[in-house]
Amino acid sequence: MHHLSGKRIAVLATHGFEQSELEVPLKKLREAGAGVHVVSPEAGEIRGWDKKDWGDMVTVDKRLEDARPEDYDALVLPGGQINPDLLRVEPKALEFVKSFWADNKIVGAICHAPWLLIETGIAKGRRLTSYHSLKTDVINAGGKWEDAEVVTDQGLVTSRHPGDLDAFCEKLAEEIVEGRHERRAA
């Protein structure tokens, strides 16, 4: 994995994030030297969803209302069915996601998290993957859905499910090291 010292990454999540989809990137990115903050509309702790039931609590480092996109180099959006569904009706969360994209920063989305890419208009014209149940949603939003473990398109990194997390983290780190992406219009 690329060395990420000096890089700062926000992981946006709320209750119901898929446990491994938050914890694996958090651990791997921190091990690579990045400063990583779990950002949430909730203060204190948020509870994960672990495959079939509620999982463990994770500490929130920064409340969404106090987090500034300009303080970070990249954004990671874990999936789980509940978490992105709650976030996509939260205007502050959508603004947070949009500002990373507008600033040509790296955005990574796992599994069900591309719902947030659809909601913010980021999916339109982009190559991406997601959990297979979102395929039609992505296509209807103008995205180019691909059945691949990880898809990268101009700083947008997406993956299908928890089994692809190693490849996702690897690709994400590579994109973060490359820096901002001048995006051609989709």
PDB file of N, CA, C and O in Angstrom, residues 3-74:
ATOM      1  N   HIS A   3       2.361   4.952   0.771  1.00  0.00           N
ATOM      2  CA  HIS A   3       2.507   5.661   2.031  1.00  0.00           C
ATOM      3  C   HIS A   3       1.685   6.946   1.987  1.00  0.00           C
ATOM      4  O   HIS A   3       1.781   7.702   1.031  1.00  0.00           O
ATOM      5  N   LEU A   4       0.888   7.176   3.015  1.00  0.00           N
ATOM      6  CA  LEU A   4      -0.031   8.314   3.002  1.00  0.00           C
ATOM      7  C   LEU A   4       0.228   9.326   4.109  1.00  0.00           C
ATOM      8  O   LEU A   4      -0.663  10.050   4.512  1.00  0.00           O
ATOM      9  N   SER A   5       1.488   9.391   4.602  1.00  0.00           N
ATOM     10  CA  SER A   5       1.722  10.318   5.707  1.00  0.00           C
ATOM     11  C   SER A   5       1.468  11.753   5.239  1.00  0.00           C
ATOM     12  O   SER A   5       1.792  12.116   4.112  1.00  0.00           O
ATOM     13  N   GLY A   6       0.851  12.525   6.108  1.00  0.00           N
ATOM     14  CA  GLY A   6       0.503  13.907   5.760  1.00  0.00           C
ATOM     15  C   GLY A   6      -0.840  14.036   5.066  1.00  0.00           C
ATOM     16  O   GLY A   6      -1.352  15.139   4.906  1.00  0.00           O
ATOM     17  N   LYS A   7      -1.429  12.916   4.651  1.00  0.00           N
ATOM     18  CA  LYS A   7      -2.733  12.965   3.984  1.00  0.00           C
ATOM     19  C   LYS A   7      -3.826  12.861   5.038  1.00  0.00           C
ATOM     20  O   LYS A   7      -3.681  12.163   6.036  1.00  0.00           O
ATOM     21  N   ARG A   8      -4.926  13.577   4.784  1.00  0.00           N
ATOM     22  CA  ARG A   8      -6.045  13.549   5.726  1.00  0.00           C
ATOM     23  C   ARG A   8      -7.300  13.056   5.007  1.00  0.00           C
ATOM     24  O   ARG A   8      -7.623  13.548   3.917  1.00  0.00           O
ATOM     25  N   ILE A   9      -7.974  12.112   5.635  1.00  0.00           N
ATOM     26  CA  ILE A   9      -9.116  11.460   4.992  1.00  0.00           C
ATOM     27  C   ILE A   9     -10.323  11.472   5.922  1.00  0.00           C
ATOM     28  O   ILE A   9     -10.210  11.181   7.115  1.00  0.00           O
ATOM     29  N   ALA A  10     -11.475  11.813   5.366  1.00  0.00           N
ATOM     30  CA  ALA A  10     -12.729  11.770   6.123  1.00  0.00           C
ATOM     31  C   ALA A  10     -13.494  10.511   5.723  1.00  0.00           C
ATOM     32  O   ALA A  10     -13.553  10.167   4.540  1.00  0.00           O
ATOM     33  N   VAL A  11     -14.052   9.827   6.727  1.00  0.00           N
ATOM     34  CA  VAL A  11     -14.925   8.684   6.466  1.00  0.00           C
ATOM     35  C   VAL A  11     -16.301   9.105   6.967  1.00  0.00           C
ATOM     36  O   VAL A  11     -16.496   9.303   8.169  1.00  0.00           O
ATOM     37  N   LEU A  12     -17.239   9.300   6.037  1.00  0.00           N
ATOM     38  CA  LEU A  12     -18.567   9.783   6.416  1.00  0.00           C
ATOM     39  C   LEU A  12     -19.506   8.600   6.630  1.00  0.00           C
ATOM     40  O   LEU A  12     -19.703   7.781   5.729  1.00  0.00           O
ATOM     41  N   ALA A  13     -20.068   8.510   7.832  1.00  0.00           N
ATOM     42  CA  ALA A  13     -20.955   7.388   8.143  1.00  0.00           C
ATOM     43  C   ALA A  13     -21.918   7.751   9.259  1.00  0.00           C
ATOM     44  O   ALA A  13     -21.704   8.710  10.000  1.00  0.00           O
ATOM     45  N   THR A  14     -22.978   6.944   9.374  1.00  0.00           N
ATOM     46  CA  THR A  14     -23.880   7.060  10.506  1.00  0.00           C
ATOM     47  C   THR A  14     -24.281   5.641  10.915  1.00  0.00           C
ATOM     48  O   THR A  14     -23.725   4.667  10.402  1.00  0.00           O
ATOM     49  N   HIS A  15     -25.238   5.518  11.821  1.00  0.00           N
ATOM     50  CA  HIS A  15     -25.658   4.189  12.286  1.00  0.00           C
ATOM     51  C   HIS A  15     -26.014   3.289  11.097  1.00  0.00           C
ATOM     52  O   HIS A  15     -26.612   3.743  10.124  1.00  0.00           O
ATOM     53  N   GLY A  16     -25.631   2.023  11.217  1.00  0.00           N
ATOM     54  CA  GLY A  16     -25.989   1.062  10.179  1.00  0.00           C
ATOM     55  C   GLY A  16     -24.977   0.920   9.061  1.00  0.00           C
ATOM     56  O   GLY A  16     -25.251   0.286   8.046  1.00  0.00           O
ATOM     57  N   PHE A  17     -23.778   1.507   9.224  1.00  0.00           N
ATOM     58  CA  PHE A  17     -22.706   1.274   8.241  1.00  0.00           C
ATOM     59  C   PHE A  17     -22.319  -0.203   8.324  1.00  0.00           C
ATOM     60  O   PHE A  17     -22.404  -0.814   9.378  1.00  0.00           O
ATOM     61  N   GLU A  18     -21.901  -0.782   7.206  1.00  0.00           N
ATOM     62  CA  GLU A  18     -21.439  -2.176   7.232  1.00  0.00           C
ATOM     63  C   GLU A  18     -20.096  -2.189   7.964  1.00  0.00           C
ATOM     64  O   GLU A  18     -19.170  -1.492   7.571  1.00  0.00           O
ATOM     65  N   GLN A  19     -20.021  -2.980   9.035  1.00  0.00           N
ATOM     66  CA  GLN A  19     -18.869  -2.965   9.946  1.00  0.00           C
ATOM     67  C   GLN A  19     -17.517  -2.967   9.224  1.00  0.00           C
ATOM     68  O   GLN A  19     -16.701  -2.076   9.418  1.00  0.00           O
ATOM     69  N   SER A  20     -17.298  -3.971   8.387  1.00  0.00           N
ATOM     70  CA  SER A  20     -15.974  -4.103   7.743  1.00  0.00           C
ATOM     71  C   SER A  20     -15.701  -2.962   6.771  1.00  0.00           C
ATOM     72  O   SER A  20     -14.558  -2.580   6.556  1.00  0.00           O
ATOM     73  N   GLU A  21     -16.753  -2.395   6.190  1.00  0.00           N
ATOM     74  CA  GLU A  21     -16.571  -1.359   5.171  1.00  0.00           C
ATOM     75  C   GLU A  21     -16.127  -0.032   5.775  1.00  0.00           C
ATOM     76  O   GLU A  21     -15.647   0.847   5.065  1.00  0.00           O
ATOM     77  N   LEU A  22     -16.294   0.109   7.079  1.00  0.00           N
ATOM     78  CA  LEU A  22     -15.742   1.278   7.755  1.00  0.00           C
ATOM     79  C   LEU A  22     -14.419   0.896   8.418  1.00  0.00           C
ATOM     80  O   LEU A  22     -13.412   1.576   8.267  1.00  0.00           O
ATOM     81  N   GLU A  23     -14.410  -0.232   9.117  1.00  0.00           N
ATOM     82  CA  GLU A  23     -13.235  -0.591   9.917  1.00  0.00           C
ATOM     83  C   GLU A  23     -12.009  -0.967   9.096  1.00  0.00           C
ATOM     84  O   GLU A  23     -10.902  -0.604   9.463  1.00  0.00           O
ATOM     85  N   VAL A  24     -12.189  -1.675   7.993  1.00  0.00           N
ATOM     86  CA  VAL A  24     -11.026  -2.080   7.188  1.00  0.00           C
ATOM     87  C   VAL A  24     -10.328  -0.857   6.564  1.00  0.00           C
ATOM     88  O   VAL A  24      -9.121  -0.681   6.746  1.00  0.00           O
ATOM     89  N   PRO A  25     -11.060   0.027   5.849  1.00  0.00           N
ATOM     90  CA  PRO A  25     -10.372   1.217   5.317  1.00  0.00           C
ATOM     91  C   PRO A  25      -9.757   2.089   6.425  1.00  0.00           C
ATOM     92  O   PRO A  25      -8.651   2.605   6.263  1.00  0.00           O
ATOM     93  N   LEU A  26     -10.474   2.221   7.547  1.00  0.00           N
ATOM     94  CA  LEU A  26      -9.973   3.027   8.661  1.00  0.00           C
ATOM     95  C   LEU A  26      -8.607   2.504   9.110  1.00  0.00           C
ATOM     96  O   LEU A  26      -7.632   3.252   9.234  1.00  0.00           O
ATOM     97  N   LYS A  27      -8.533   1.194   9.324  1.00  0.00           N
ATOM     98  CA  LYS A  27      -7.302   0.551   9.794  1.00  0.00           C
ATOM     99  C   LYS A  27      -6.191   0.648   8.739  1.00  0.00           C
ATOM    100  O   LYS A  27      -5.082   1.085   9.027  1.00  0.00           O
ATOM    101  N   LYS A  28      -6.506   0.290   7.504  1.00  0.00           N
ATOM    102  CA  LYS A  28      -5.485   0.278   6.446  1.00  0.00           C
ATOM    103  C   LYS A  28      -4.959   1.681   6.129  1.00  0.00           C
ATOM    104  O   LYS A  28      -3.768   1.865   5.926  1.00  0.00           O
ATOM    105  N   LEU A  29      -5.852   2.666   6.086  1.00  0.00           N
ATOM    106  CA  LEU A  29      -5.420   4.021   5.768  1.00  0.00           C
ATOM    107  C   LEU A  29      -4.596   4.610   6.912  1.00  0.00           C
ATOM    108  O   LEU A  29      -3.611   5.302   6.677  1.00  0.00           O
ATOM    109  N   ARG A  30      -4.992   4.310   8.154  1.00  0.00           N
ATOM    110  CA  ARG A  30      -4.200   4.773   9.303  1.00  0.00           C
ATOM    111  C   ARG A  30      -2.840   4.088   9.329  1.00  0.00           C
ATOM    112  O   ARG A  30      -1.830   4.738   9.606  1.00  0.00           O
ATOM    113  N   GLU A  31      -2.809   2.787   9.025  1.00  0.00           N
ATOM    114  CA  GLU A  31      -1.528   2.062   8.990  1.00  0.00           C
ATOM    115  C   GLU A  31      -0.605   2.628   7.917  1.00  0.00           C
ATOM    116  O   GLU A  31       0.613   2.575   8.043  1.00  0.00           O
ATOM    117  N   ALA A  32      -1.204   3.163   6.845  1.00  0.00           N
ATOM    118  CA  ALA A  32      -0.405   3.742   5.758  1.00  0.00           C
ATOM    119  C   ALA A  32       0.052   5.160   6.098  1.00  0.00           C
ATOM    120  O   ALA A  32       0.712   5.815   5.302  1.00  0.00           O
ATOM    121  N   GLY A  33      -0.322   5.641   7.297  1.00  0.00           N
ATOM    122  CA  GLY A  33       0.172   6.933   7.747  1.00  0.00           C
ATOM    123  C   GLY A  33      -0.790   8.103   7.612  1.00  0.00           C
ATOM    124  O   GLY A  33      -0.443   9.232   7.948  1.00  0.00           O
ATOM    125  N   ALA A  34      -1.997   7.850   7.099  1.00  0.00           N
ATOM    126  CA  ALA A  34      -2.950   8.954   6.919  1.00  0.00           C
ATOM    127  C   ALA A  34      -3.619   9.306   8.240  1.00  0.00           C
ATOM    128  O   ALA A  34      -3.767   8.459   9.123  1.00  0.00           O
ATOM    129  N   GLY A  35      -4.027  10.568   8.355  1.00  0.00           N
ATOM    130  CA  GLY A  35      -4.865  10.990   9.476  1.00  0.00           C
ATOM    131  C   GLY A  35      -6.298  10.760   9.025  1.00  0.00           C
ATOM    132  O   GLY A  35      -6.723  11.332   8.022  1.00  0.00           O
ATOM    133  N   VAL A  36      -7.023   9.889   9.719  1.00  0.00           N
ATOM    134  CA  VAL A  36      -8.380   9.552   9.274  1.00  0.00           C
ATOM    135  C   VAL A  36      -9.390   9.908  10.360  1.00  0.00           C
ATOM    136  O   VAL A  36      -9.225   9.520  11.516  1.00  0.00           O
ATOM    137  N   HIS A  37     -10.431  10.650   9.981  1.00  0.00           N
ATOM    138  CA  HIS A  37     -11.507  11.021  10.902  1.00  0.00           C
ATOM    139  C   HIS A  37     -12.800  10.341  10.490  1.00  0.00           C
ATOM    140  O   HIS A  37     -13.172  10.393   9.324  1.00  0.00           O
ATOM    141  N   VAL A  38     -13.481   9.736  11.466  1.00  0.00           N
ATOM    142  CA  VAL A  38     -14.847   9.274  11.223  1.00  0.00           C
ATOM    143  C   VAL A  38     -15.737  10.496  11.469  1.00  0.00           C
ATOM    144  O   VAL A  38     -15.721  11.081  12.555  1.00  0.00           O
ATOM    145  N   VAL A  39     -16.452  10.902  10.426  1.00  0.00           N
ATOM    146  CA  VAL A  39     -17.316  12.073  10.472  1.00  0.00           C
ATOM    147  C   VAL A  39     -18.760  11.583  10.433  1.00  0.00           C
ATOM    148  O   VAL A  39     -19.101  10.716   9.617  1.00  0.00           O
ATOM    149  N   SER A  40     -19.615  12.125  11.309  1.00  0.00           N
ATOM    150  CA  SER A  40     -21.000  11.665  11.357  1.00  0.00           C
ATOM    151  C   SER A  40     -21.925  12.784  11.810  1.00  0.00           C
ATOM    152  O   SER A  40     -21.511  13.656  12.579  1.00  0.00           O
ATOM    153  N   PRO A  41     -23.189  12.743  11.359  1.00  0.00           N
ATOM    154  CA  PRO A  41     -24.164  13.695  11.892  1.00  0.00           C
ATOM    155  C   PRO A  41     -24.354  13.482  13.399  1.00  0.00           C
ATOM    156  O   PRO A  41     -24.778  14.383  14.113  1.00  0.00           O
ATOM    157  N   GLU A  42     -24.036  12.284  13.870  1.00  0.00           N
ATOM    158  CA  GLU A  42     -24.179  11.926  15.285  1.00  0.00           C
ATOM    159  C   GLU A  42     -22.885  12.222  16.042  1.00  0.00           C
ATOM    160  O   GLU A  42     -21.805  12.029  15.498  1.00  0.00           O
ATOM    161  N   ALA A  43     -23.019  12.607  17.303  1.00  0.00           N
ATOM    162  CA  ALA A  43     -21.828  12.772  18.150  1.00  0.00           C
ATOM    163  C   ALA A  43     -21.609  11.482  18.923  1.00  0.00           C
ATOM    164  O   ALA A  43     -22.509  10.655  19.032  1.00  0.00           O
ATOM    165  N   GLY A  44     -20.415  11.308  19.457  1.00  0.00           N
ATOM    166  CA  GLY A  44     -20.148  10.160  20.337  1.00  0.00           C
ATOM    167  C   GLY A  44     -19.772   8.908  19.589  1.00  0.00           C
ATOM    168  O   GLY A  44     -18.640   8.771  19.128  1.00  0.00           O
ATOM    169  N   GLU A  45     -20.731   8.010  19.429  1.00  0.00           N
ATOM    170  CA  GLU A  45     -20.445   6.747  18.756  1.00  0.00           C
ATOM    171  C   GLU A  45     -21.570   6.395  17.800  1.00  0.00           C
ATOM    172  O   GLU A  45     -22.715   6.797  17.992  1.00  0.00           O
ATOM    173  N   ILE A  46     -21.213   5.631  16.779  1.00  0.00           N
ATOM    174  CA  ILE A  46     -22.231   5.114  15.856  1.00  0.00           C
ATOM    175  C   ILE A  46     -22.093   3.596  15.811  1.00  0.00           C
ATOM    176  O   ILE A  46     -21.002   3.057  15.980  1.00  0.00           O
ATOM    177  N   ARG A  47     -23.224   2.920  15.616  1.00  0.00           N
ATOM    178  CA  ARG A  47     -23.220   1.454  15.640  1.00  0.00           C
ATOM    179  C   ARG A  47     -23.234   0.874  14.230  1.00  0.00           C
ATOM    180  O   ARG A  47     -23.995   1.307  13.376  1.00  0.00           O
ATOM    181  N   GLY A  48     -22.337  -0.086  14.029  1.00  0.00           N
ATOM    182  CA  GLY A  48     -22.266  -0.746  12.736  1.00  0.00           C
ATOM    183  C   GLY A  48     -23.316  -1.835  12.578  1.00  0.00           C
ATOM    184  O   GLY A  48     -24.011  -2.205  13.524  1.00  0.00           O
ATOM    185  N   TRP A  49     -23.406  -2.330  11.369  1.00  0.00           N
ATOM    186  CA  TRP A  49     -24.252  -3.465  11.034  1.00  0.00           C
ATOM    187  C   TRP A  49     -23.285  -4.544  10.563  1.00  0.00           C
ATOM    188  O   TRP A  49     -22.490  -4.296   9.656  1.00  0.00           O
ATOM    189  N   ASP A  50     -23.332  -5.705  11.196  1.00  0.00           N
ATOM    190  CA  ASP A  50     -22.370  -6.754  10.868  1.00  0.00           C
ATOM    191  C   ASP A  50     -23.078  -7.930  10.204  1.00  0.00           C
ATOM    192  O   ASP A  50     -23.622  -8.795  10.883  1.00  0.00           O
ATOM    193  N   LYS A  51     -23.135  -7.901   8.876  1.00  0.00           N
ATOM    194  CA  LYS A  51     -23.773  -8.927   8.044  1.00  0.00           C
ATOM    195  C   LYS A  51     -25.272  -9.093   8.315  1.00  0.00           C
ATOM    196  O   LYS A  51     -26.077  -8.715   7.500  1.00  0.00           O
ATOM    197  N   LYS A  52     -25.650  -9.679   9.461  1.00  0.00           N
ATOM    198  CA  LYS A  52     -27.067  -9.936   9.694  1.00  0.00           C
ATOM    199  C   LYS A  52     -27.641  -9.275  10.948  1.00  0.00           C
ATOM    200  O   LYS A  52     -28.800  -9.459  11.282  1.00  0.00           O
ATOM    201  N   ASP A  53     -26.830  -8.557  11.673  1.00  0.00           N
ATOM    202  CA  ASP A  53     -27.318  -7.964  12.916  1.00  0.00           C
ATOM    203  C   ASP A  53     -26.481  -6.734  13.275  1.00  0.00           C
ATOM    204  O   ASP A  53     -25.437  -6.492  12.678  1.00  0.00           O
ATOM    205  N   TRP A  54     -26.944  -5.980  14.267  1.00  0.00           N
ATOM    206  CA  TRP A  54     -26.185  -4.824  14.718  1.00  0.00           C
ATOM    207  C   TRP A  54     -24.807  -5.259  15.204  1.00  0.00           C
ATOM    208  O   TRP A  54     -24.668  -6.302  15.827  1.00  0.00           O
ATOM    209  N   GLY A  55     -23.822  -4.451  14.886  1.00  0.00           N
ATOM    210  CA  GLY A  55     -22.443  -4.788  15.221  1.00  0.00           C
ATOM    211  C   GLY A  55     -21.901  -3.914  16.330  1.00  0.00           C
ATOM    212  O   GLY A  55     -22.614  -3.560  17.271  1.00  0.00           O
ATOM    213  N   ASP A  56     -20.630  -3.534  16.193  1.00  0.00           N
ATOM    214  CA  ASP A  56     -19.935  -2.786  17.233  1.00  0.00           C
ATOM    215  C   ASP A  56     -20.058  -1.279  17.045  1.00  0.00           C
ATOM    216  O   ASP A  56     -20.315  -0.797  15.952  1.00  0.00           O
ATOM    217  N   MET A  57     -19.776  -0.577  18.134  1.00  0.00           N
ATOM    218  CA  MET A  57     -19.767   0.878  18.101  1.00  0.00           C
ATOM    219  C   MET A  57     -18.410   1.361  17.570  1.00  0.00           C
ATOM    220  O   MET A  57     -17.388   0.721  17.813  1.00  0.00           O
ATOM    221  N   VAL A  58     -18.434   2.461  16.877  1.00  0.00           N
ATOM    222  CA  VAL A  58     -17.207   3.106  16.416  1.00  0.00           C
ATOM    223  C   VAL A  58     -17.275   4.558  16.885  1.00  0.00           C
ATOM    224  O   VAL A  58     -18.333   5.196  16.833  1.00  0.00           O
ATOM    225  N   THR A  59     -16.149   5.065  17.354  1.00  0.00           N
ATOM    226  CA  THR A  59     -16.091   6.444  17.847  1.00  0.00           C
ATOM    227  C   THR A  59     -16.132   7.446  16.698  1.00  0.00           C
ATOM    228  O   THR A  59     -15.423   7.294  15.697  1.00  0.00           O
ATOM    229  N   VAL A  60     -16.948   8.465  16.864  1.00  0.00           N
ATOM    230  CA  VAL A  60     -17.021   9.561  15.897  1.00  0.00           C
ATOM    231  C   VAL A  60     -15.935  10.566  16.274  1.00  0.00           C
ATOM    232  O   VAL A  60     -15.880  11.032  17.408  1.00  0.00           O
ATOM    233  N   ASP A  61     -15.060  10.883  15.331  1.00  0.00           N
ATOM    234  CA  ASP A  61     -13.980  11.844  15.596  1.00  0.00           C
ATOM    235  C   ASP A  61     -14.453  13.282  15.434  1.00  0.00           C
ATOM    236  O   ASP A  61     -13.949  14.196  16.083  1.00  0.00           O
ATOM    237  N   LYS A  62     -15.407  13.483  14.524  1.00  0.00           N
ATOM    238  CA  LYS A  62     -15.862  14.845  14.256  1.00  0.00           C
ATOM    239  C   LYS A  62     -17.322  14.835  13.823  1.00  0.00           C
ATOM    240  O   LYS A  62     -17.715  14.018  12.995  1.00  0.00           O
ATOM    241  N   ARG A  63     -18.085  15.738  14.410  1.00  0.00           N
ATOM    242  CA  ARG A  63     -19.469  15.853  13.957  1.00  0.00           C
ATOM    243  C   ARG A  63     -19.499  16.517  12.598  1.00  0.00           C
ATOM    244  O   ARG A  63     -18.705  17.418  12.316  1.00  0.00           O
ATOM    245  N   LEU A  64     -20.430  16.077  11.769  1.00  0.00           N
ATOM    246  CA  LEU A  64     -20.559  16.603  10.416  1.00  0.00           C
ATOM    247  C   LEU A  64     -20.618  18.128  10.406  1.00  0.00           C
ATOM    248  O   LEU A  64     -19.965  18.778   9.592  1.00  0.00           O
ATOM    249  N   GLU A  65     -21.360  18.719  11.339  1.00  0.00           N
ATOM    250  CA  GLU A  65     -21.497  20.181  11.325  1.00  0.00           C
ATOM    251  C   GLU A  65     -20.182  20.901  11.629  1.00  0.00           C
ATOM    252  O   GLU A  65     -20.036  22.080  11.295  1.00  0.00           O
ATOM    253  N   ASP A  66     -19.224  20.184  12.240  1.00  0.00           N
ATOM    254  CA  ASP A  66     -17.924  20.789  12.555  1.00  0.00           C
ATOM    255  C   ASP A  66     -16.835  20.422  11.551  1.00  0.00           C
ATOM    256  O   ASP A  66     -15.714  20.920  11.627  1.00  0.00           O
ATOM    257  N   ALA A  67     -17.148  19.501  10.644  1.00  0.00           N
ATOM    258  CA  ALA A  67     -16.139  19.021   9.683  1.00  0.00           C
ATOM    259  C   ALA A  67     -16.094  19.934   8.466  1.00  0.00           C
ATOM    260  O   ALA A  67     -17.138  20.336   7.946  1.00  0.00           O
ATOM    261  N   ARG A  68     -14.876  20.255   8.036  1.00  0.00           N
ATOM    262  CA  ARG A  68     -14.707  21.117   6.866  1.00  0.00           C
ATOM    263  C   ARG A  68     -14.019  20.335   5.759  1.00  0.00           C
ATOM    264  O   ARG A  68     -12.893  19.859   5.935  1.00  0.00           O
ATOM    265  N   PRO A  69     -14.679  20.198   4.616  1.00  0.00           N
ATOM    266  CA  PRO A  69     -14.098  19.443   3.508  1.00  0.00           C
ATOM    267  C   PRO A  69     -12.683  19.908   3.140  1.00  0.00           C
ATOM    268  O   PRO A  69     -11.841  19.107   2.772  1.00  0.00           O
ATOM    269  N   GLU A  70     -12.423  21.219   3.302  1.00  0.00           N
ATOM    270  CA  GLU A  70     -11.093  21.734   2.920  1.00  0.00           C
ATOM    271  C   GLU A  70      -9.975  21.193   3.798  1.00  0.00           C
ATOM    272  O   GLU A  70      -8.800  21.314   3.453  1.00  0.00           O
ATOM    273  N   ASP A  71     -10.325  20.578   4.931  1.00  0.00           N
ATOM    274  CA  ASP A  71      -9.305  19.988   5.800  1.00  0.00           C
ATOM    275  C   ASP A  71      -8.863  18.594   5.365  1.00  0.00           C
ATOM    276  O   ASP A  71      -7.986  18.004   5.986  1.00  0.00           O
ATOM    277  N   TYR A  72      -9.502  18.056   4.329  1.00  0.00           N
ATOM    278  CA  TYR A  72      -9.238  16.664   3.927  1.00  0.00           C
ATOM    279  C   TYR A  72      -8.823  16.544   2.466  1.00  0.00           C
ATOM    280  O   TYR A  72      -9.195  17.363   1.636  1.00  0.00           O
ATOM    281  N   ASP A  73      -8.061  15.476   2.205  1.00  0.00           N
ATOM    282  CA  ASP A  73      -7.616  15.181   0.837  1.00  0.00           C
ATOM    283  C   ASP A  73      -8.553  14.215   0.122  1.00  0.00           C
ATOM    284  O   ASP A  73      -8.545  14.127  -1.106  1.00  0.00           O
ATOM    285  N   ALA A  74      -9.305  13.438   0.900  1.00  0.00           N
ATOM    286  CA  ALA A  74     -10.159  12.416   0.299  1.00  0.00           C
ATOM    287  C   ALA A  74     -11.323  12.091   1.223  1.00  0.00           C
ATOM    288  O   ALA A  74     -11.280  12.368   2.424  1.00  0.00           O
TER     289      ALA A  74
END
